The first five atom37 places (N, CA, C, CB, O) and aatype in JSON, in Angstrom:
{
  "aatype": [20, 20, 20, 20, 20, 20, 20, 20, 20, 20, 20, 20, 20, 20, 20, 20, 20, 20, 20, 20, 20, 20, 20, 20, 20, 20, 20, 20, 20, 20, 20, 20, 20, 20, 20, 20, 20, 20, 20, 20, 20, 20, 20, 20, 20, 20, 20, 20, 20, 20, 20, 20, 20, 20, 20, 20, 20, 20, 20, 20, 20, 20, 20, 20, 20, 20, 20, 20, 20, 20, 20, 20, 20, 20, 20, 20, 20, 20, 20, 20, 20, 20, 20, 20, 20, 20, 20, 20, 20, 20, 20, 20, 20, 20, 20],
  "atom_mask": [
    [1, 1, 1, 1, 1],
    [1, 1, 1, 1, 1],
    [1, 1, 1, 1, 1],
    [1, 1, 1, 1, 1],
    [1, 1, 1, 1, 1],
    [1, 1, 1, 1, 1],
    [1, 1, 1, 1, 1],
    [1, 1, 1, 1, 1],
    [1, 1, 1, 1, 1],
    [1, 1, 1, 1, 1],
    [1, 1, 1, 1, 1],
    [1, 1, 1, 1, 1],
    [1, 1, 1, 1, 1],
    [1, 1, 1, 1, 1],
    [1, 1, 1, 1, 1],
    [1, 1, 1, 1, 1],
    [1, 1, 1, 1, 1],
    [1, 1, 1, 1, 1],
    [1, 1, 1, 1, 1],
    [1, 1, 1, 1, 1],
    [1, 1, 1, 1, 1],
    [1, 1, 1, 1, 1],
    [1, 1, 1, 1, 1],
    [1, 1, 1, 1, 1],
    [1, 1, 1, 1, 1],
    [1, 1, 1, 1, 1],
    [1, 1, 1, 1, 1],
    [1, 1, 1, 1, 1],
    [1, 1, 1, 1, 1],
    [1, 1, 1, 1, 1],
    [1, 1, 1, 1, 1],
    [1, 1, 1, 1, 1],
    [1, 1, 1, 1, 1],
    [1, 1, 1, 1, 1],
    [1, 1, 1, 1, 1],
    [1, 1, 1, 1, 1],
    [1, 1, 1, 1, 1],
    [1, 1, 1, 1, 1],
    [1, 1, 1, 1, 1],
    [1, 1, 1, 1, 1],
    [1, 1, 1, 1, 1],
    [1, 1, 1, 1, 1],
    [1, 1, 1, 1, 1],
    [1, 1, 1, 1, 1],
    [1, 1, 1, 1, 1],
    [1, 1, 1, 1, 1],
    [1, 1, 1, 1, 1],
    [1, 1, 1, 1, 1],
    [1, 1, 1, 1, 1],
    [1, 1, 1, 1, 1],
    [1, 1, 1, 1, 1],
    [1, 1, 1, 1, 1],
    [1, 1, 1, 1, 1],
    [1, 1, 1, 1, 1],
    [1, 1, 1, 1, 1],
    [1, 1, 1, 1, 1],
    [1, 1, 1, 1, 1],
    [1, 1, 1, 1, 1],
    [1, 1, 1, 1, 1],
    [1, 1, 1, 1, 1],
    [1, 1, 1, 1, 1],
    [1, 1, 1, 1, 1],
    [1, 1, 1, 1, 1],
    [1, 1, 1, 1, 1],
    [1, 1, 1, 1, 1],
    [1, 1, 1, 1, 1],
    [1, 1, 1, 1, 1],
    [1, 1, 1, 1, 1],
    [1, 1, 1, 1, 1],
    [1, 1, 1, 1, 1],
    [1, 1, 1, 1, 1],
    [1, 1, 1, 1, 1],
    [1, 1, 1, 1, 1],
    [1, 1, 1, 1, 1],
    [1, 1, 1, 1, 1],
    [1, 1, 1, 1, 1],
    [1, 1, 1, 1, 1],
    [1, 1, 1, 1, 1],
    [1, 1, 1, 1, 1],
    [1, 1, 1, 1, 1],
    [1, 1, 1, 1, 1],
    [1, 1, 1, 1, 1],
    [1, 1, 1, 1, 1],
    [1, 1, 1, 1, 1],
    [1, 1, 1, 1, 1],
    [1, 1, 1, 1, 1],
    [1, 1, 1, 1, 1],
    [1, 1, 1, 1, 1],
    [1, 1, 1, 1, 1],
    [1, 1, 1, 1, 1],
    [1, 1, 1, 1, 1],
    [1, 1, 1, 1, 1],
    [1, 1, 1, 1, 1],
    [1, 1, 1, 1, 1],
    [1, 1, 1, 1, 1]
  ],
  "atom_positions": [
    [[-112.94, 115.08, -25.15], [-111.54, 114.48, -25.85], [-110.92, 113.51, -25.08], [-110.4, 115.55, -26.09], [-110.97, 113.59, -23.85]],
    [[-110.29, 112.5, -25.71], [-109.72, 111.55, -25.11], [-108.09, 111.26, -25.61], [-110.65, 110.43, -25.3], [-107.88, 111.01, -26.79]],
    [[-106.87, 111.33, -24.54], [-105.58, 111.6, -24.98], [-105.2, 110.12, -25.03], [-104.66, 112.61, -24.03], [-104.01, 109.82, -24.94]],
    [[-106.08, 109.22, -25.16], [-105.37, 107.58, -25.64], [-106.54, 106.98, -26.13], [-104.64, 106.43, -24.29], [-107.67, 107.45, -26.02]],
    [[-106.18, 105.79, -26.76], [-107.31, 105.09, -27.37], [-107.79, 104.23, -26.43], [-107.0, 104.36, -28.59], [-108.83, 103.63, -26.67]],
    [[-107.03, 104.0, -25.07], [-107.75, 102.94, -24.18], [-109.18, 104.08, -23.47], [-106.37, 102.16, -22.7], [-110.34, 103.76, -23.25]],
    [[-108.44, 105.5, -23.26], [-109.55, 106.34, -22.64], [-111.16, 106.52, -23.74], [-108.71, 108.02, -22.37], [-112.35, 106.55, -23.46]],
    [[-110.4, 106.59, -24.99], [-111.45, 106.65, -25.85], [-112.29, 105.6, -26.01], [-111.07, 106.92, -26.92], [-113.4, 105.93, -26.43]],
    [[-112.09, 104.28, -25.79], [-112.67, 103.08, -25.96], [-113.63, 102.97, -24.55], [-111.49, 101.88, -26.19], [-114.71, 102.38, -24.7]],
    [[-113.39, 103.36, -23.53], [-113.75, 103.27, -22.29], [-115.02, 104.57, -22.28], [-112.31, 103.43, -21.26], [-116.01, 104.51, -21.54]],
    [[-114.79, 105.59, -23.13], [-115.83, 106.7, -22.95], [-116.69, 106.49, -23.94], [-115.33, 108.12, -22.98], [-117.66, 107.24, -24.03]],
    [[-116.48, 105.41, -24.9], [-117.35, 105.02, -25.83], [-118.61, 103.81, -25.38], [-116.41, 104.55, -26.93], [-119.77, 103.61, -25.73]],
    [[-117.69, 103.19, -24.49], [-118.42, 101.95, -24.15], [-119.65, 102.68, -23.13], [-117.28, 100.66, -23.3], [-120.85, 102.41, -23.25]],
    [[-119.14, 103.58, -22.21], [-120.4, 104.02, -21.47], [-121.02, 105.31, -21.7], [-120.15, 104.0, -20.14], [-121.58, 105.98, -20.84]],
    [[-120.86, 105.69, -23.28], [-121.68, 106.46, -23.95], [-121.26, 108.0, -23.36], [-123.25, 105.95, -23.72], [-122.03, 108.72, -22.73]],
    [[-119.99, 108.32, -23.68], [-119.57, 109.68, -23.27], [-119.04, 110.22, -24.57], [-118.46, 109.73, -22.05], [-118.15, 109.45, -24.93]],
    [[-119.16, 110.96, -25.24], [-119.1, 111.29, -26.59], [-117.94, 112.06, -26.21], [-120.38, 111.98, -27.36], [-117.68, 112.52, -25.1]],
    [[-117.12, 112.19, -27.53], [-115.73, 111.97, -27.69], [-115.65, 113.6, -28.78], [-115.27, 110.08, -28.52], [-116.3, 113.63, -29.83]],
    [[-114.96, 114.6, -28.42], [-114.83, 115.37, -29.69], [-113.39, 115.65, -30.03], [-115.58, 116.7, -29.61], [-112.66, 115.28, -29.11]],
    [[-112.89, 116.05, -30.8], [-111.49, 116.38, -31.01], [-111.17, 117.78, -30.65], [-111.11, 116.14, -32.41], [-112.17, 118.5, -30.64]],
    [[-109.84, 118.49, -30.3], [-109.58, 119.31, -29.75], [-109.57, 120.51, -30.69], [-108.61, 118.98, -29.11], [-109.69, 121.61, -30.15]],
    [[-109.43, 120.43, -32.23], [-109.9, 121.46, -33.11], [-111.45, 121.53, -33.15], [-109.35, 121.22, -34.49], [-111.9, 122.54, -33.68]],
    [[-112.5, 120.46, -32.6], [-114.04, 121.16, -32.81], [-114.43, 121.35, -31.14], [-115.41, 119.92, -33.82], [-115.61, 121.41, -30.79]],
    [[-113.25, 121.44, -30.1], [-114.17, 121.57, -29.04], [-113.81, 123.06, -28.74], [-113.98, 120.46, -27.77], [-112.67, 123.38, -29.08]],
    [[-114.53, 123.97, -28.2], [-114.62, 125.22, -28.1], [-113.75, 125.61, -26.93], [-115.98, 125.61, -28.03], [-113.11, 126.65, -27.04]],
    [[-113.67, 124.97, -25.93], [-113.07, 125.27, -24.38], [-113.34, 124.08, -23.67], [-113.78, 126.57, -23.52], [-114.35, 123.38, -23.67]],
    [[-111.98, 123.92, -22.87], [-111.73, 122.36, -22.38], [-112.01, 122.89, -20.8], [-109.85, 121.5, -22.79], [-111.1, 123.61, -20.41]],
    [[-112.89, 122.71, -19.98], [-112.68, 123.05, -18.26], [-111.91, 122.31, -17.72], [-113.84, 122.94, -17.33], [-110.97, 122.87, -17.15]],
    [[-111.96, 121.03, -17.66], [-111.19, 120.31, -16.45], [-110.14, 119.45, -17.75], [-112.48, 119.03, -15.1], [-110.58, 119.28, -18.89]],
    [[-109.09, 119.09, -17.44], [-108.38, 117.7, -17.83], [-108.02, 116.79, -16.92], [-107.23, 117.85, -18.46], [-107.19, 117.28, -16.15]],
    [[-108.27, 115.7, -16.68], [-107.6, 114.9, -15.58], [-106.99, 113.82, -16.24], [-108.55, 114.37, -14.47], [-107.46, 113.18, -17.19]],
    [[-105.71, 113.63, -15.58], [-104.59, 112.72, -16.42], [-103.68, 112.16, -15.47], [-103.68, 113.57, -17.54], [-103.97, 112.56, -14.34]],
    [[-102.7, 111.42, -15.48], [-101.78, 110.68, -14.39], [-100.44, 111.17, -14.85], [-101.86, 108.89, -14.37], [-100.27, 111.59, -15.99]],
    [[-99.38, 111.11, -13.83], [-98.15, 111.47, -13.98], [-97.29, 110.06, -14.13], [-97.77, 112.41, -12.79], [-97.58, 109.03, -13.53]],
    [[-96.05, 110.24, -15.17], [-95.37, 109.33, -14.95], [-94.36, 109.29, -13.64], [-94.85, 109.22, -16.05], [-93.99, 108.18, -13.26]],
    [[-94.04, 110.14, -13.14], [-93.17, 110.53, -12.07], [-92.92, 111.52, -11.63], [-92.3, 110.28, -12.14], [-92.61, 112.41, -12.42]],
    [[-92.93, 111.85, -10.05], [-93.1, 112.89, -9.22], [-91.9, 113.12, -8.14], [-94.39, 112.68, -8.58], [-91.32, 112.16, -7.64]],
    [[-91.67, 114.05, -7.91], [-90.78, 113.93, -6.68], [-90.97, 114.62, -5.55], [-89.61, 114.21, -6.93], [-92.1, 115.08, -5.42]],
    [[-90.03, 114.86, -4.49], [-90.72, 115.44, -3.31], [-91.13, 116.57, -3.08], [-90.2, 115.35, -2.45], [-91.79, 116.85, -2.07]],
    [[-90.76, 117.5, -4.09], [-91.26, 118.68, -4.4], [-92.45, 118.99, -5.1], [-90.48, 119.17, -4.93], [-92.76, 120.17, -5.23]],
    [[-93.21, 118.03, -5.58], [-94.39, 117.63, -6.38], [-94.08, 118.3, -7.8], [-95.88, 118.17, -5.68], [-94.96, 118.84, -8.47]],
    [[-93.11, 118.25, -8.08], [-92.77, 118.51, -9.63], [-92.86, 117.18, -10.22], [-91.25, 119.18, -9.95], [-92.34, 116.25, -9.6]],
    [[-93.44, 116.97, -11.32], [-93.54, 116.15, -12.39], [-93.36, 116.0, -13.76], [-94.25, 115.97, -12.36], [-93.3, 116.92, -14.58]],
    [[-93.26, 114.7, -14.02], [-93.01, 114.19, -15.82], [-94.37, 113.55, -16.35], [-91.62, 112.75, -16.05], [-95.06, 112.65, -15.87]],
    [[-94.48, 114.15, -17.28], [-95.47, 113.14, -18.31], [-94.69, 113.0, -19.87], [-97.29, 114.0, -18.59], [-93.94, 113.73, -20.52]],
    [[-95.16, 111.97, -20.03], [-94.8, 111.68, -21.55], [-93.93, 110.34, -21.91], [-93.94, 112.95, -22.08], [-93.57, 110.11, -23.06]],
    [[-93.6, 109.46, -20.76], [-92.85, 108.44, -20.8], [-93.51, 107.95, -21.98], [-92.74, 107.6, -19.59], [-92.71, 107.72, -22.89]],
    [[-94.8, 107.7, -22.26], [-95.5, 106.87, -23.62], [-95.63, 107.6, -24.85], [-97.0, 106.4, -23.37], [-96.5, 107.42, -25.71]],
    [[-94.85, 108.29, -24.86], [-95.4, 109.38, -26.29], [-96.78, 110.22, -26.09], [-95.8, 108.33, -27.83], [-97.59, 110.48, -26.98]],
    [[-96.86, 110.59, -24.72], [-98.08, 111.07, -24.02], [-98.39, 112.64, -24.77], [-97.76, 111.15, -22.19], [-99.06, 113.54, -24.26]],
    [[-97.84, 112.68, -25.8], [-98.12, 114.33, -26.63], [-99.61, 114.9, -26.48], [-97.9, 114.21, -28.52], [-100.03, 116.01, -26.14]],
    [[-100.23, 113.72, -26.87], [-101.76, 114.53, -27.01], [-102.56, 114.89, -25.66], [-102.87, 113.53, -27.87], [-103.45, 115.74, -25.62]],
    [[-102.01, 113.91, -24.21], [-102.51, 114.46, -23.16], [-101.85, 116.02, -22.96], [-102.25, 113.47, -22.01], [-102.5, 117.02, -22.65]],
    [[-100.55, 115.97, -23.2], [-99.92, 117.45, -22.84], [-100.27, 118.19, -23.55], [-98.59, 117.7, -22.82], [-100.03, 119.28, -23.03]],
    [[-100.86, 118.38, -24.75], [-101.48, 119.37, -25.8], [-103.07, 119.74, -25.15], [-101.58, 118.52, -27.55], [-103.46, 120.86, -24.81]],
    [[-103.73, 118.68, -25.09], [-105.17, 118.67, -24.14], [-104.9, 119.51, -23.0], [-105.66, 117.09, -23.51], [-105.67, 120.46, -22.88]],
    [[-103.56, 119.35, -21.74], [-103.58, 119.93, -20.67], [-103.32, 121.38, -21.0], [-102.72, 119.31, -19.77], [-103.86, 122.29, -20.37]],
    [[-102.5, 121.57, -21.97], [-102.1, 123.11, -22.49], [-103.49, 123.82, -22.82], [-101.04, 123.11, -24.03], [-103.32, 125.04, -22.89]],
    [[-104.56, 123.53, -23.0], [-105.49, 124.45, -23.42], [-106.87, 124.2, -22.42], [-105.74, 124.24, -25.08], [-107.98, 124.48, -22.88]],
    [[-106.73, 123.66, -21.11], [-107.61, 123.13, -20.02], [-107.4, 124.06, -19.33], [-107.42, 121.83, -19.35], [-106.25, 124.35, -19.02]],
    [[-108.5, 124.8, -18.91], [-108.5, 125.98, -17.79], [-107.96, 125.28, -16.63], [-110.04, 126.66, -17.41], [-107.26, 126.12, -16.06]],
    [[-107.92, 124.28, -16.03], [-107.77, 123.32, -15.03], [-107.29, 121.91, -15.29], [-108.9, 123.24, -14.47], [-107.93, 121.1, -15.97]],
    [[-105.88, 121.61, -14.56], [-105.54, 120.49, -14.77], [-105.29, 119.9, -13.29], [-104.44, 120.49, -15.73], [-104.7, 120.47, -12.38]],
    [[-106.01, 118.35, -13.25], [-105.6, 117.54, -12.28], [-105.03, 116.22, -12.49], [-106.53, 117.43, -11.58], [-105.43, 115.29, -13.18]],
    [[-103.83, 116.36, -11.61], [-102.93, 115.29, -12.02], [-103.15, 114.27, -10.98], [-101.41, 115.73, -12.14], [-103.01, 114.62, -9.81]],
    [[-103.54, 112.75, -11.32], [-103.59, 111.77, -10.29], [-102.6, 110.68, -10.15], [-104.74, 111.2, -10.38], [-102.5, 109.95, -11.14]],
    [[-101.84, 110.41, -9.12], [-100.84, 109.37, -8.69], [-100.83, 108.84, -7.64], [-99.76, 109.67, -8.71], [-101.72, 108.91, -6.8]],
    [[-99.72, 108.19, -7.55], [-99.84, 107.23, -5.96], [-98.08, 107.34, -5.97], [-100.75, 105.0, -6.03], [-97.28, 107.89, -6.71]],
    [[-97.97, 106.47, -4.67], [-96.59, 106.53, -4.11], [-95.77, 105.65, -4.64], [-96.52, 106.35, -2.77], [-94.63, 105.54, -4.19]],
    [[-96.26, 104.82, -5.78], [-95.54, 104.3, -6.45], [-94.46, 104.97, -7.87], [-96.41, 103.49, -6.67], [-93.4, 104.61, -8.38]],
    [[-95.34, 106.03, -8.09], [-94.57, 107.01, -9.16], [-93.74, 107.8, -8.38], [-95.52, 108.01, -10.07], [-93.04, 108.38, -9.21]],
    [[-93.37, 108.21, -7.13], [-92.64, 109.01, -6.48], [-90.99, 108.59, -6.6], [-93.23, 109.02, -5.1], [-90.7, 107.42, -6.4]],
    [[-90.07, 109.42, -6.89], [-89.02, 109.4, -7.2], [-88.04, 110.46, -6.62], [-89.15, 109.35, -8.35], [-88.4, 111.63, -6.45]],
    [[-86.58, 109.96, -6.27], [-86.1, 111.1, -5.64], [-85.36, 112.08, -6.61], [-85.23, 110.68, -4.54], [-84.78, 113.04, -6.1]],
    [[-85.33, 111.9, -8.08], [-84.68, 112.67, -8.95], [-85.7, 112.35, -10.17], [-83.04, 112.3, -9.14], [-85.85, 111.18, -10.51]],
    [[-86.37, 113.32, -10.78], [-87.15, 113.06, -11.9], [-86.32, 112.93, -13.16], [-88.14, 114.11, -12.04], [-85.42, 113.75, -13.31]],
    [[-86.49, 112.01, -14.09], [-85.66, 111.9, -15.3], [-85.23, 110.16, -15.44], [-84.21, 113.01, -15.1], [-84.34, 109.76, -16.19]],
    [[-85.78, 109.58, -14.85], [-85.44, 108.24, -14.89], [-85.5, 107.61, -16.16], [-86.19, 107.58, -14.06], [-84.81, 106.6, -16.2]],
    [[-86.01, 107.84, -17.03], [-86.1, 107.4, -18.52], [-86.16, 108.44, -19.56], [-87.29, 106.6, -18.74], [-86.52, 109.58, -19.28]],
    [[-85.82, 108.09, -20.76], [-85.87, 109.15, -21.57], [-87.31, 109.5, -22.27], [-84.87, 108.91, -22.52], [-88.24, 108.71, -22.42]],
    [[-87.26, 110.65, -22.61], [-88.47, 111.18, -23.11], [-88.56, 111.29, -24.49], [-88.71, 112.36, -22.59], [-87.63, 111.6, -25.23]],
    [[-89.84, 111.01, -24.87], [-89.49, 110.71, -26.64], [-90.17, 112.08, -27.03], [-90.42, 109.02, -27.58], [-90.91, 112.74, -26.3]],
    [[-89.69, 112.49, -28.64], [-90.2, 114.05, -28.98], [-90.82, 113.59, -30.22], [-88.94, 115.43, -29.21], [-90.19, 112.99, -31.09]],
    [[-92.32, 113.94, -30.31], [-93.26, 113.71, -31.44], [-93.61, 114.92, -31.8], [-94.44, 112.89, -31.19], [-93.68, 115.89, -31.06]],
    [[-93.88, 114.88, -33.19], [-94.66, 115.68, -33.96], [-96.23, 115.17, -34.36], [-93.82, 115.89, -35.14], [-96.4, 114.01, -34.76]],
    [[-96.98, 115.8, -34.27], [-98.48, 115.39, -34.79], [-99.16, 116.32, -35.22], [-99.34, 114.82, -33.88], [-98.82, 117.47, -34.94]],
    [[-100.43, 116.04, -36.11], [-101.0, 117.1, -36.68], [-102.73, 117.28, -35.98], [-100.87, 116.8, -38.39], [-103.53, 118.13, -36.35]],
    [[-102.93, 116.41, -35.11], [-104.24, 116.35, -34.53], [-104.93, 117.6, -33.87], [-104.16, 115.37, -33.58], [-106.15, 117.72, -33.86]],
    [[-103.98, 118.63, -33.27], [-104.3, 119.99, -33.09], [-103.39, 120.93, -33.32], [-104.69, 120.19, -31.96], [-102.96, 121.82, -32.59]],
    [[-103.09, 120.59, -34.62], [-102.23, 121.72, -35.72], [-103.07, 123.37, -35.47], [-102.51, 121.05, -37.85], [-102.48, 124.34, -35.0]],
    [[-104.3, 123.39, -35.82], [-104.71, 124.74, -35.88], [-104.67, 125.3, -34.3], [-106.24, 124.82, -36.6], [-104.54, 126.51, -34.11]],
    [[-104.77, 124.57, -33.39], [-104.91, 124.9, -31.94], [-103.13, 125.6, -31.54], [-105.43, 123.17, -30.93], [-102.85, 126.67, -31.0]],
    [[-102.26, 124.6, -32.02], [-101.04, 125.11, -31.41], [-100.85, 126.27, -32.21], [-99.8, 124.14, -31.42], [-100.94, 127.32, -31.58]],
    [[-100.54, 126.37, -33.77], [-100.04, 127.23, -34.37], [-101.08, 128.55, -34.29], [-99.69, 126.66, -35.67], [-100.67, 129.66, -34.62]],
    [[-102.21, 128.37, -33.92], [-103.32, 129.18, -33.48], [-102.48, 130.86, -33.79], [-103.84, 128.72, -31.59], [-103.08, 131.91, -33.55]]
  ]
}
Protein backbone atom coordinates (compact mmCIF):
# COMPACT_ATOMS: atom_id res chain seq x y z
CA UNK A 1 0.00 0.00 0.00
CA UNK A 2 1.10 3.55 -0.58
CA UNK A 3 0.57 6.39 1.87
CA UNK A 4 0.71 9.13 -0.76
CA UNK A 5 -0.36 9.65 -4.34
CA UNK A 6 3.29 10.21 -5.30
CA UNK A 7 4.31 6.83 -3.83
CA UNK A 8 1.41 5.15 -5.60
CA UNK A 9 2.35 6.70 -8.96
CA UNK A 10 5.97 5.58 -8.58
CA UNK A 11 4.93 2.05 -7.58
CA UNK A 12 2.60 1.80 -10.57
CA UNK A 13 5.32 3.10 -12.88
CA UNK A 14 7.75 0.33 -11.84
CA UNK A 15 5.11 -2.40 -11.65
CA UNK A 16 4.67 -2.77 -7.88
CA UNK A 17 1.08 -3.79 -7.09
CA UNK A 18 -0.79 -1.69 -4.51
CA UNK A 19 -3.30 -3.12 -2.00
CA UNK A 20 -5.61 -1.15 0.25
CA UNK A 21 -5.09 -1.45 3.99
CA UNK A 22 -8.46 -3.20 4.28
CA UNK A 23 -7.30 -5.88 1.81
CA UNK A 24 -3.80 -6.46 3.20
CA UNK A 25 -3.70 -9.41 5.62
CA UNK A 26 -0.37 -8.27 7.14
CA UNK A 27 2.21 -5.49 6.72
CA UNK A 28 5.76 -6.73 7.27
CA UNK A 29 7.58 -3.41 7.00
CA UNK A 30 6.69 0.24 6.61
CA UNK A 31 9.31 2.69 5.32
CA UNK A 32 8.58 6.38 5.73
CA UNK A 33 10.19 9.75 6.47
CA UNK A 34 10.07 12.05 9.52
CA UNK A 35 9.00 15.68 9.33
CA UNK A 36 11.34 16.54 12.20
CA UNK A 37 13.38 14.80 14.91
CA UNK A 38 15.31 15.88 17.98
CA UNK A 39 18.57 14.89 19.67
CA UNK A 40 16.80 12.06 21.55
CA UNK A 41 15.63 10.64 18.18
CA UNK A 42 12.00 11.46 19.01
CA UNK A 43 10.15 12.41 15.85
CA UNK A 44 7.01 13.97 14.45
CA UNK A 45 5.14 12.85 11.38
CA UNK A 46 2.04 14.46 9.99
CA UNK A 47 2.97 17.93 8.87
CA UNK A 48 1.30 17.38 5.50
CA UNK A 49 -1.80 15.54 6.76
CA UNK A 50 0.07 12.23 6.68
CA UNK A 51 -2.66 10.31 8.44
CA UNK A 52 -2.47 7.44 5.94
CA UNK A 53 1.21 6.92 6.74
CA UNK A 54 0.49 6.93 10.48
CA UNK A 55 -2.25 4.34 10.12
CA UNK A 56 -0.08 2.09 7.96
CA UNK A 57 2.72 2.41 10.53
CA UNK A 58 0.35 1.38 13.32
CA UNK A 59 -0.37 -1.96 11.62
CA UNK A 60 3.16 -2.73 10.38
CA UNK A 61 5.32 -5.28 12.19
CA UNK A 62 8.38 -3.06 11.70
CA UNK A 63 8.73 0.66 10.94
CA UNK A 64 11.81 2.21 9.40
CA UNK A 65 12.08 6.00 9.41
CA UNK A 66 14.49 7.65 7.00
CA UNK A 67 15.62 11.22 7.54
CA UNK A 68 18.65 13.50 7.29
CA UNK A 69 20.20 16.34 9.25
CA UNK A 70 17.95 18.93 7.59
CA UNK A 71 15.04 17.59 9.69
CA UNK A 72 16.83 17.85 13.05
CA UNK A 73 15.43 20.42 15.50
CA UNK A 74 16.28 21.39 19.06
CA UNK A 75 12.63 21.13 20.16
CA UNK A 76 9.84 19.21 18.45
CA UNK A 77 6.74 21.06 17.34
CA UNK A 78 7.90 23.82 15.03
CA UNK A 79 4.61 23.61 13.10
CA UNK A 80 0.93 22.95 13.85
CA UNK A 81 -0.22 19.35 13.38
CA UNK A 82 -3.46 18.86 11.44
CA UNK A 83 -6.27 16.59 12.60
CA UNK A 84 -7.90 14.50 9.91
CA UNK A 85 -10.64 11.85 9.95
CA UNK A 86 -10.76 9.43 7.01
CA UNK A 87 -12.51 6.19 6.14
CA UNK A 88 -9.97 4.24 4.03
CA UNK A 89 -8.90 2.09 7.01
CA UNK A 90 -12.09 2.23 9.03
CA UNK A 91 -12.46 -1.56 9.40
CA UNK A 92 -8.90 -1.96 10.75
CA UNK A 93 -9.07 1.00 13.14
CA UNK A 94 -12.46 0.15 14.61
CA UNK A 95 -11.48 -3.56 14.53
